[in-house]
Short mmCIF file of C-alpha atoms in Angstrom, two decimals:
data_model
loop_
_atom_site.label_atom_id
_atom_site.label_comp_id
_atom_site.label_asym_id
_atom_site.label_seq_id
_atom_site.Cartn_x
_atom_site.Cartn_y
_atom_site.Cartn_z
CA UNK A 191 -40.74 -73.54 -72.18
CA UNK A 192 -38.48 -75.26 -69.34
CA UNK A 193 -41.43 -76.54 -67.53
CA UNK A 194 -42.34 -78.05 -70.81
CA UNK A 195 -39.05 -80.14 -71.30
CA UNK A 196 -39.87 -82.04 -67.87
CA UNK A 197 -42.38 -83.95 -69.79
CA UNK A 198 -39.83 -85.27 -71.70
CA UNK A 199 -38.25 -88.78 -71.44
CA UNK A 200 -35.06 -87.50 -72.54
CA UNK A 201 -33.59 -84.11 -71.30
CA UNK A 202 -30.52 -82.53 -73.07
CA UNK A 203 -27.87 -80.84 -71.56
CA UNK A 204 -29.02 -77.10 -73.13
CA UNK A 205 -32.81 -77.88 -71.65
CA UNK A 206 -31.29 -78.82 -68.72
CA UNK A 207 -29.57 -75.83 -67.91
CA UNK A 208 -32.65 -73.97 -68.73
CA UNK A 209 -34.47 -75.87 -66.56
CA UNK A 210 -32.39 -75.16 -63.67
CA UNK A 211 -32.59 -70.95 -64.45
CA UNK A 212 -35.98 -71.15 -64.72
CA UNK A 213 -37.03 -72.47 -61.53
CA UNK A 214 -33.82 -70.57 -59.47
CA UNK A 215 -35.48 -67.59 -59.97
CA UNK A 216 -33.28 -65.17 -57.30
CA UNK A 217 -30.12 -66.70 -59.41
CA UNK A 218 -28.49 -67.89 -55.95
CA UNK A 219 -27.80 -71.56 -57.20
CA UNK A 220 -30.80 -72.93 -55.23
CA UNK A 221 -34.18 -74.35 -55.83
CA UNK A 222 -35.55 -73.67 -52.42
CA UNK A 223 -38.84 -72.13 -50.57
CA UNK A 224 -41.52 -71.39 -53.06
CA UNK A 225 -39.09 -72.15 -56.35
CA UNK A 226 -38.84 -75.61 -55.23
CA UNK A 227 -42.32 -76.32 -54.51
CA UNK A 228 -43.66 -74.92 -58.21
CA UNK A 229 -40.53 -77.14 -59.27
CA UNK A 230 -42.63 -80.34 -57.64
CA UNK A 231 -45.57 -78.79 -58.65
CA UNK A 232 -44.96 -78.53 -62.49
CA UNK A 233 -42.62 -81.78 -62.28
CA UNK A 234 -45.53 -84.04 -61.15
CA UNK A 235 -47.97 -82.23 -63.54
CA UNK A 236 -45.79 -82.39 -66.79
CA UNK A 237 -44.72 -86.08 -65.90
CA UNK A 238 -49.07 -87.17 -65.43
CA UNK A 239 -49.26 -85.13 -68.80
CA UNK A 240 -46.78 -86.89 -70.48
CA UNK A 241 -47.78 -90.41 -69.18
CA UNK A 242 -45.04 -91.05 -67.34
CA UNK A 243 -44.17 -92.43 -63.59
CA UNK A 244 -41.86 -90.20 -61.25
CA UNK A 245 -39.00 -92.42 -61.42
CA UNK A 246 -37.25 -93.40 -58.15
CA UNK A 247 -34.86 -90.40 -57.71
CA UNK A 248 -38.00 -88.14 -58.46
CA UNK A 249 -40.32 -90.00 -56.07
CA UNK A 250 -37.63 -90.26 -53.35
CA UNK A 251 -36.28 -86.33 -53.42
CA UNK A 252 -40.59 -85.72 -53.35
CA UNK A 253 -40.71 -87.72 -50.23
CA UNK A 254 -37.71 -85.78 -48.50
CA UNK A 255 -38.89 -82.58 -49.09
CA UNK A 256 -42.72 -83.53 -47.87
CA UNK A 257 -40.81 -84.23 -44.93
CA UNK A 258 -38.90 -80.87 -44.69
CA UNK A 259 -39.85 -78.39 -46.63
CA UNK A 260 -36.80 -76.69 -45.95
CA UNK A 261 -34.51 -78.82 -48.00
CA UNK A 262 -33.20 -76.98 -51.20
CA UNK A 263 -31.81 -78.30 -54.12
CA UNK A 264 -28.43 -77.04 -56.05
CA UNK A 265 -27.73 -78.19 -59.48
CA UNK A 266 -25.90 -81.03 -58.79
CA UNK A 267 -28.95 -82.35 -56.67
CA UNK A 268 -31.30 -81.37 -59.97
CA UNK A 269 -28.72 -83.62 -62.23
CA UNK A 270 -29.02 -86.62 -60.83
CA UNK A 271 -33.20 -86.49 -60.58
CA UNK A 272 -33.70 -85.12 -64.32
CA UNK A 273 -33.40 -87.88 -67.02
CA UNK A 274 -30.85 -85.79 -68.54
CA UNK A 275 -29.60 -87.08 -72.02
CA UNK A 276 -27.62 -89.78 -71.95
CA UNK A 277 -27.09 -89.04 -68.09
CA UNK A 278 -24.33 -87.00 -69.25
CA UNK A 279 -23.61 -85.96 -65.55
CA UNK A 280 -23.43 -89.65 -64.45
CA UNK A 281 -21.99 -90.45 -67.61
CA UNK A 282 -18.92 -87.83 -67.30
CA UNK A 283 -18.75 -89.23 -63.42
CA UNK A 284 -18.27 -92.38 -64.10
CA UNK A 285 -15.85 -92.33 -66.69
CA UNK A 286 -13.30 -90.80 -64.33
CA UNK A 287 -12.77 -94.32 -61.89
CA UNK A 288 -10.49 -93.50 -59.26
CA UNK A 289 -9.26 -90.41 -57.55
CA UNK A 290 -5.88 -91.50 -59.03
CA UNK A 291 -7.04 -91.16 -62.38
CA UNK A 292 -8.88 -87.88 -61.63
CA UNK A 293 -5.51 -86.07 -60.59
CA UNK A 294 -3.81 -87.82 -63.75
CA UNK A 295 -6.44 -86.35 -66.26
CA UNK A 296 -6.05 -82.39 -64.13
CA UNK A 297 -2.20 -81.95 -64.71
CA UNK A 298 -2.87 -83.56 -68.30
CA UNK A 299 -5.74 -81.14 -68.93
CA UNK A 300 -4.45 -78.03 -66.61
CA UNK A 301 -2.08 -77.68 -69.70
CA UNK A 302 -0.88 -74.45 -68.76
CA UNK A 303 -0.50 -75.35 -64.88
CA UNK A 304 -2.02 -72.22 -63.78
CA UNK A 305 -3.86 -74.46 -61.26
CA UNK A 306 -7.27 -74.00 -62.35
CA UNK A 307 -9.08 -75.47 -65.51
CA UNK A 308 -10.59 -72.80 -68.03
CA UNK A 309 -13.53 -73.60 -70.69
CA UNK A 310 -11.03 -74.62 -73.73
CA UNK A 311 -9.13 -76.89 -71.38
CA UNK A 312 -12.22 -78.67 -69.89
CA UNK A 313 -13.53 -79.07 -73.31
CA UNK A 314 -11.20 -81.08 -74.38
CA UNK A 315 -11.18 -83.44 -71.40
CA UNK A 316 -14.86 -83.60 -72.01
CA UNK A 317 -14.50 -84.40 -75.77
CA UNK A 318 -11.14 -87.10 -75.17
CA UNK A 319 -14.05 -88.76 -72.79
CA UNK A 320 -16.52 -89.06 -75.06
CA UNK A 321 -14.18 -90.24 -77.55
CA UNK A 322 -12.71 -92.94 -75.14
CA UNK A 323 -16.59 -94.13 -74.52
CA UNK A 324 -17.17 -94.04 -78.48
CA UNK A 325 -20.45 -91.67 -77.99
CA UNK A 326 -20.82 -89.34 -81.08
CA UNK A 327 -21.52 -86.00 -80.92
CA UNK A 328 -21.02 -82.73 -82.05
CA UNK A 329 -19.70 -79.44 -81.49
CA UNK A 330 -23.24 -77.64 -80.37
CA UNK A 331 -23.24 -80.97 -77.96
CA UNK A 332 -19.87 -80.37 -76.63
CA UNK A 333 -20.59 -76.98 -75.77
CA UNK A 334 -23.69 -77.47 -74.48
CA UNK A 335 -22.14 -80.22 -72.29
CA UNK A 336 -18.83 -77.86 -71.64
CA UNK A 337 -21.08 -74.79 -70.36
CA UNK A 338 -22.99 -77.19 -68.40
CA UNK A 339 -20.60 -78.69 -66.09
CA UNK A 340 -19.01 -75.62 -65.17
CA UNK A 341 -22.50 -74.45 -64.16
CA UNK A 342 -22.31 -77.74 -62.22
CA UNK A 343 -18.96 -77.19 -60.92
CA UNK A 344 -18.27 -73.68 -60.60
CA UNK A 345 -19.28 -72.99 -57.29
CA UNK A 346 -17.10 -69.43 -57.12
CA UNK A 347 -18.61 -68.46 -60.66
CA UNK A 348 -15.58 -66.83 -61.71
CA UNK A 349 -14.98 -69.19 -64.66
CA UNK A 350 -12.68 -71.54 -64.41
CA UNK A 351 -12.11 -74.32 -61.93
CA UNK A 352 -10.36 -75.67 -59.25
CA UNK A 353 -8.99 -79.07 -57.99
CA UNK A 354 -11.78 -78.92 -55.37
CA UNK A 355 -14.50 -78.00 -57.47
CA UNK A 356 -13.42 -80.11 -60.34
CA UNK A 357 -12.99 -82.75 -57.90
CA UNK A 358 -16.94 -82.92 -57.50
CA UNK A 359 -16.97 -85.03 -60.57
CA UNK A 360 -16.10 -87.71 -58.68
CA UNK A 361 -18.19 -90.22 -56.54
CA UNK A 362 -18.14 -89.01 -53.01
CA UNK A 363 -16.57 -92.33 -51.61
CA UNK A 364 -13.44 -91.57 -54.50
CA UNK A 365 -13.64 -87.96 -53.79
CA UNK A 366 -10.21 -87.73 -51.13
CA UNK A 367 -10.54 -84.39 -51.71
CA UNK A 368 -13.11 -83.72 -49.58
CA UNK A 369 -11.24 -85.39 -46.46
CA UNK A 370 -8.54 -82.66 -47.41
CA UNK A 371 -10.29 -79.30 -47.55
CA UNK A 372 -10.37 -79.84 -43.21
CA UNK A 373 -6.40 -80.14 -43.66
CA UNK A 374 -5.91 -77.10 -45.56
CA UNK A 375 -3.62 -74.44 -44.46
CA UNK A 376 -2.30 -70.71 -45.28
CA UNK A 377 0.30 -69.51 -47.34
CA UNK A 378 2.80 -69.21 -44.77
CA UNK A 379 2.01 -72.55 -42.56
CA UNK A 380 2.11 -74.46 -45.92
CA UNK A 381 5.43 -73.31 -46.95
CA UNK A 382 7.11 -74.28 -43.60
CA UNK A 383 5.76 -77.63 -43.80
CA UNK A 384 6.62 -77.72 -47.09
CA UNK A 385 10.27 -76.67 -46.33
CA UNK A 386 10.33 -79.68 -43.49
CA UNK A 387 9.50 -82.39 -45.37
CA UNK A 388 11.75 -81.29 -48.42
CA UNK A 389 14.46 -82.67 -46.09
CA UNK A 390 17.04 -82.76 -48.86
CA UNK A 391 16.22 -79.34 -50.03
CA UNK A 392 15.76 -80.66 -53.47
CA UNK A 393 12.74 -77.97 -54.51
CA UNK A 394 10.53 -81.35 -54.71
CA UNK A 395 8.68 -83.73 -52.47
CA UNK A 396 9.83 -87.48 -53.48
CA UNK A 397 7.43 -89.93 -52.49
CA UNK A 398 9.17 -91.02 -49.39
CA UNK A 399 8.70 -87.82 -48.03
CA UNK A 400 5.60 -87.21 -49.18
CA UNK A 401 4.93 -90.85 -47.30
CA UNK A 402 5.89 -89.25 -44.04
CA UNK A 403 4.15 -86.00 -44.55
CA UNK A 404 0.92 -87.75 -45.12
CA UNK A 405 1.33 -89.92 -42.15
CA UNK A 406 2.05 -87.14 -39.89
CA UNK A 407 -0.99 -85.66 -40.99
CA UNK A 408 -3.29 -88.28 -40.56
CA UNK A 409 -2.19 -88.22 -36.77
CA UNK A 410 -2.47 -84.99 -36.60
CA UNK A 411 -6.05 -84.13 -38.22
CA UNK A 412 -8.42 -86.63 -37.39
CA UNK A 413 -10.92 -86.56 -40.68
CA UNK A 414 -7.33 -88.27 -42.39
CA UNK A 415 -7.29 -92.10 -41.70
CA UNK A 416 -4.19 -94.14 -42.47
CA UNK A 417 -5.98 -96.82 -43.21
CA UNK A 418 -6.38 -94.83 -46.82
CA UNK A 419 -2.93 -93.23 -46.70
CA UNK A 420 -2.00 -95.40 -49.80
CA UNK A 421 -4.95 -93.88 -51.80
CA UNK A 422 -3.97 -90.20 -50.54
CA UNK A 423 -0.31 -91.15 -51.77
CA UNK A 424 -1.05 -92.48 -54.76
CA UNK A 425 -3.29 -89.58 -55.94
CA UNK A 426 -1.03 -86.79 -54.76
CA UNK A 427 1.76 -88.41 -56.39
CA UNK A 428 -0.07 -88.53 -59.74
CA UNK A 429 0.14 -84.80 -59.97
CA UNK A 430 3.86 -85.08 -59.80
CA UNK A 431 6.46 -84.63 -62.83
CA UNK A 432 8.26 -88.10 -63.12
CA UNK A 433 7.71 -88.69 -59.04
CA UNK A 434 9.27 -85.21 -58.29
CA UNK A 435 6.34 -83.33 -56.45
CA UNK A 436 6.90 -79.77 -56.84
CA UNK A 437 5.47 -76.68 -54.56
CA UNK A 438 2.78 -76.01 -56.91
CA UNK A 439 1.25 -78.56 -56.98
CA UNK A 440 1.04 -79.81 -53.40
CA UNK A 441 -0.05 -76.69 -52.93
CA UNK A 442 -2.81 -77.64 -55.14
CA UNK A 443 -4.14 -79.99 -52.25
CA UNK A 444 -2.98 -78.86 -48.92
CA UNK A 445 -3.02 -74.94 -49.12
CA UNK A 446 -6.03 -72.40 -48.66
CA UNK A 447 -5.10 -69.84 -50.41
CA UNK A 448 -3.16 -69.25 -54.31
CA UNK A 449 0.65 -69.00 -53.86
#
């Protein structure tokens, strides 16, 4: 049945998923080796059956792997070549703007700070979006939607989510994040720092010293560039409660490993 929905002009979330089990046979979130060639295979047959033209994403992903047939493809990759309904991955991406934004909606939607995002929690972020966007659905939608994006997302598979891996809802040039996981430090190192730039032993980072952390960072690790220091700032700081930035949550950014 799955290689009969990539005929369609339209895929839904549910068919999309199904899609993506079908061809990762070995369940290692890949398409890769022979999976991913009877995944070209059956894609070019069922879109000639169907009428229909390899769009650009198709054509261009075709061309790559012809060119190395080592390339794989994880279900983020498969997202953005599928004509998924309504491009609900794109859709969900681009309704989150700014990295800013992203860290606002996580402590809104982290709603019982734990530090991750379960299923009940990123439901409801899903279903304030579509409300915000005034796209009806319903609840089988939601769900399928919900269960899909933490297939997306949840790299760890142990069913929830974390800034990092939430974070891959946003366009790589927003995603900060990314600059961050070559920053990241243990338990112990983070505390210290922590405890140094808490210079008025307050419990909190303020934004000032938050400010000077940052900027001691970016001279330190070289993937940070102050030119962007602002943008770091700004989204850190959105995690805060009322501009007091507390251990927990910095934590959320710069350390390795769960406090």
């Amino acid at each position: 049945m799955a290689n009969a929905y990539l005929q369609g002009a339209e895929i839904s979330a549910s068919q999309f998923l199904e899609i993506f089990h079908h061809y990762d046979k070995d369940g290692n979130g890949y398409i890769e080796g022979k999976e991913l060639q009877n995944f070209i295979k059956e894609l070019q047959h069922a879109r000639k059956q169907a009428g229909l033209e390899l769009t650009d994403q198709m054509r261009a992903f075709v061309e790559e792997y012809e060119k190395n047939d080592d390339v794989k493809m994880d279900i983020t990759e498969l997202a953005k070549i599928l004509p998924t309904e309504e491009n609900f991955f794109l859709f969900f991406r681009q309704q989150v703007k700014s990295c800013a934004e992203f860290m606002e909606a996580w402590r809104k939607y982290d709603a019982d700070h734990s530090g991750y995002i379960e299923s009940d929690e990123l439901k409801n972020f899903l279903s304030d979006l579509l409300q915000r966007a005034k796209k009806t659905y319903d609840e089988q939608k939601l769900q399928d939607y919900t269960a899909t994006m933490f297939k997306i997302f949840d790299s760890n598979n142990d069913g929830k989510l974390c800034l990092a891996e939430m974070a891959r809802l946003l366009p790589e040039q927003e995603n900060f994040l990314l600059k961050f996981q070559g920053v990241k430090m243990d338990t112990k190192e983070f505390n210290k720092i922590f405890d140094l730039y808490d210079k008025d032993r307050s419990g909190y980072v303020d934004e000032n010293e938050l400010d000077a952390l940052l900027k001691d960072l970016c001279k330190i690790k070289k993937v940070l560039e102050i030119s962007n220091l602002s943008t770091y700032k700004n989204a850190i700081m959105a995690l805060s409660d009322g501009g007091k930035l507390y251990r927990a949550e910095l934590a959320l950014v710069l350390c390795a490993e769960e406090l």
